[in-house]
Amino acid sequence: MSRLLPVVLVTTTLFIGVTERYPIATAGTCVAASSCGQQPIKFIPGQRITVEVVNLTRRVIQLQKITGTTPVGLSPGQVLSFARGGKTEPNFSVVLWDVIGRPVTVNILKPEARTLRIEVRPGGRPPGDRSVYLQDDGRVTVL
């Protein structure tokens, strides 16, 4: 017993020292969509999706798809829908801005399995959100 005591003390001391530097991870529980936090929006790579852009500001918003298109004006309350994706165009970018230069905030939603909804709202820190990018791996990023 007396030989075991130093080994136990040293082991306990080492264990406590390790847990102070590297906290022990504990598993938590959550109820889907209520306490788990927001999951990133993602689509199946190469899947054709419908993109809806909604202007929820009180001013005209300019929108440009980065594929050689010209900017399109979106009036307050207007919704613009278009299809993107598929095997030939796996990713895309949309650039948007307020016509008088005020910052806007973009909220992205996935109301249906193949629908990306981009809500443009007033506010945010300058310069605000400027683009939405659907990456090759299916993730959606707001820049």
C-alpha positions in Angstrom: 0.0 0.0 0.0 2.8 2.4 0.9 4.4 1.8 -2.5 1.1 2.6 -4.3 0.5 5.9 -2.7 3.3 7.9 -4.5 2.2 6.4 -7.9 -1.4 7.4 -7.2 -0.4 10.9 -6.2 1.8 11.5 -9.2 -0.9 10.1 -11.6 -3.5 12.3 -10.0 -1.3 15.4 -10.2 -0.5 14.7 -13.9 -4.2 14.2 -14.7 -5.3 17.4 -13.0 -2.5 19.3 -14.8 -3.6 17.9 -18.1 -7.3 18.8 -17.6 -6.4 22.4 -16.7 -4.7 22.9 -20.0 -7.1 20.8 -22.1 -10.6 21.0 -20.7 -12.6 17.8 -20.8 -15.3 17.9 -23.5 -18.7 16.8 -22.5 -21.5 15.8 -24.9 -24.6 18.0 -24.8 -28.1 17.4 -25.9 -30.3 19.7 -27.9 -33.7 19.6 -29.6 -33.4 20.1 -33.4 -34.2 23.6 -34.6 -34.8 24.9 -31.1 -31.6 24.8 -29.0 -28.9 23.4 -31.3 -28.1 26.7 -33.0 -28.3 27.5 -36.6 -26.8 25.0 -39.0 -25.0 26.3 -42.1 -27.0 26.3 -45.3 -25.7 23.7 -47.8 -26.9 22.2 -51.1 -25.9 19.0 -52.9 -23.0 19.9 -55.2 -24.2 20.1 -58.8 -27.8 20.3 -57.8 -30.1 22.7 -59.7 -31.6 25.2 -57.3 -34.0 28.1 -57.4 -32.5 31.4 -56.1 -35.0 34.0 -54.8 -33.7 37.5 -54.0 -36.1 39.6 -51.9 -35.6 43.3 -51.4 -36.8 44.1 -47.9 -35.4 47.6 -47.9 -37.1 50.9 -48.7 -34.6 51.7 -51.5 -33.7 50.2 -54.9 -31.0 47.4 -54.7 -28.8 46.6 -57.6 -28.1 42.9 -58.2 -25.6 41.3 -60.5 -24.9 37.6 -61.2 -21.2 37.1 -61.7 -21.4 35.4 -65.1 -21.1 38.4 -67.4 -24.5 39.9 -66.7 -25.4 43.5 -66.3 -26.8 44.8 -63.0 -30.5 44.5 -62.4 -32.5 46.9 -60.2 -34.7 45.4 -57.5 -37.4 47.7 -56.2 -38.6 47.6 -52.5 -40.6 44.5 -51.9 -39.7 43.0 -55.3 -38.7 39.3 -55.6 -36.4 38.1 -58.4 -36.2 34.3 -59.0 -33.8 32.4 -61.2 -32.4 28.9 -61.5 -28.7 28.1 -60.9 -26.5 25.1 -60.7 -26.4 21.8 -62.4 -23.4 20.0 -63.9 -22.3 22.9 -66.1 -22.4 25.6 -63.4 -21.8 24.1 -60.0 -21.2 27.4 -58.2 -22.2 31.0 -58.6 -21.9 34.4 -57.0 -24.4 37.3 -56.7 -23.2 40.8 -55.9 -25.6 43.3 -54.5 -25.6 46.9 -53.3 -27.8 49.8 -52.3 -28.0 52.4 -55.1 -27.1 55.3 -52.7 -24.3 53.3 -51.0 -26.0 52.5 -47.6 -25.0 49.3 -46.0 -27.3 46.3 -46.3 -27.6 43.0 -44.4 -28.2 39.7 -46.2 -30.1 36.9 -44.6 -29.9 33.5 -46.3 -32.6 30.9 -45.9 -33.4 27.4 -47.3 -37.2 27.3 -47.2 -37.3 24.1 -49.4 -34.7 21.5 -50.3 -33.8 23.2 -53.7 -34.5 26.8 -52.9 -32.0 29.5 -51.7 -33.8 32.6 -50.4 -31.6 35.8 -50.1 -33.3 38.5 -48.1 -31.7 41.9 -48.4 -32.4 44.1 -45.4 -31.3 47.6 -44.5 -28.6 48.2 -41.9 -25.4 46.5 -40.8 -22.0 47.9 -40.3 -20.4 49.7 -43.4 -19.8 48.5 -46.0 -22.4 45.8 -45.2 -22.9 42.5 -46.9 -21.9 42.6 -50.5 -22.2 39.1 -52.0 -23.5 35.6 -51.7 -21.4 32.7 -53.0 -22.5 29.2 -53.5 -19.3 27.2 -53.4 -18.4 24.0 -55.3 -19.0 21.9 -52.2 -22.5 23.2 -51.8 -21.9 25.6 -48.9 -23.4 29.1 -49.1 -21.3 32.0 -47.9 -22.2 35.7 -47.3 -19.3 38.1 -47.9 
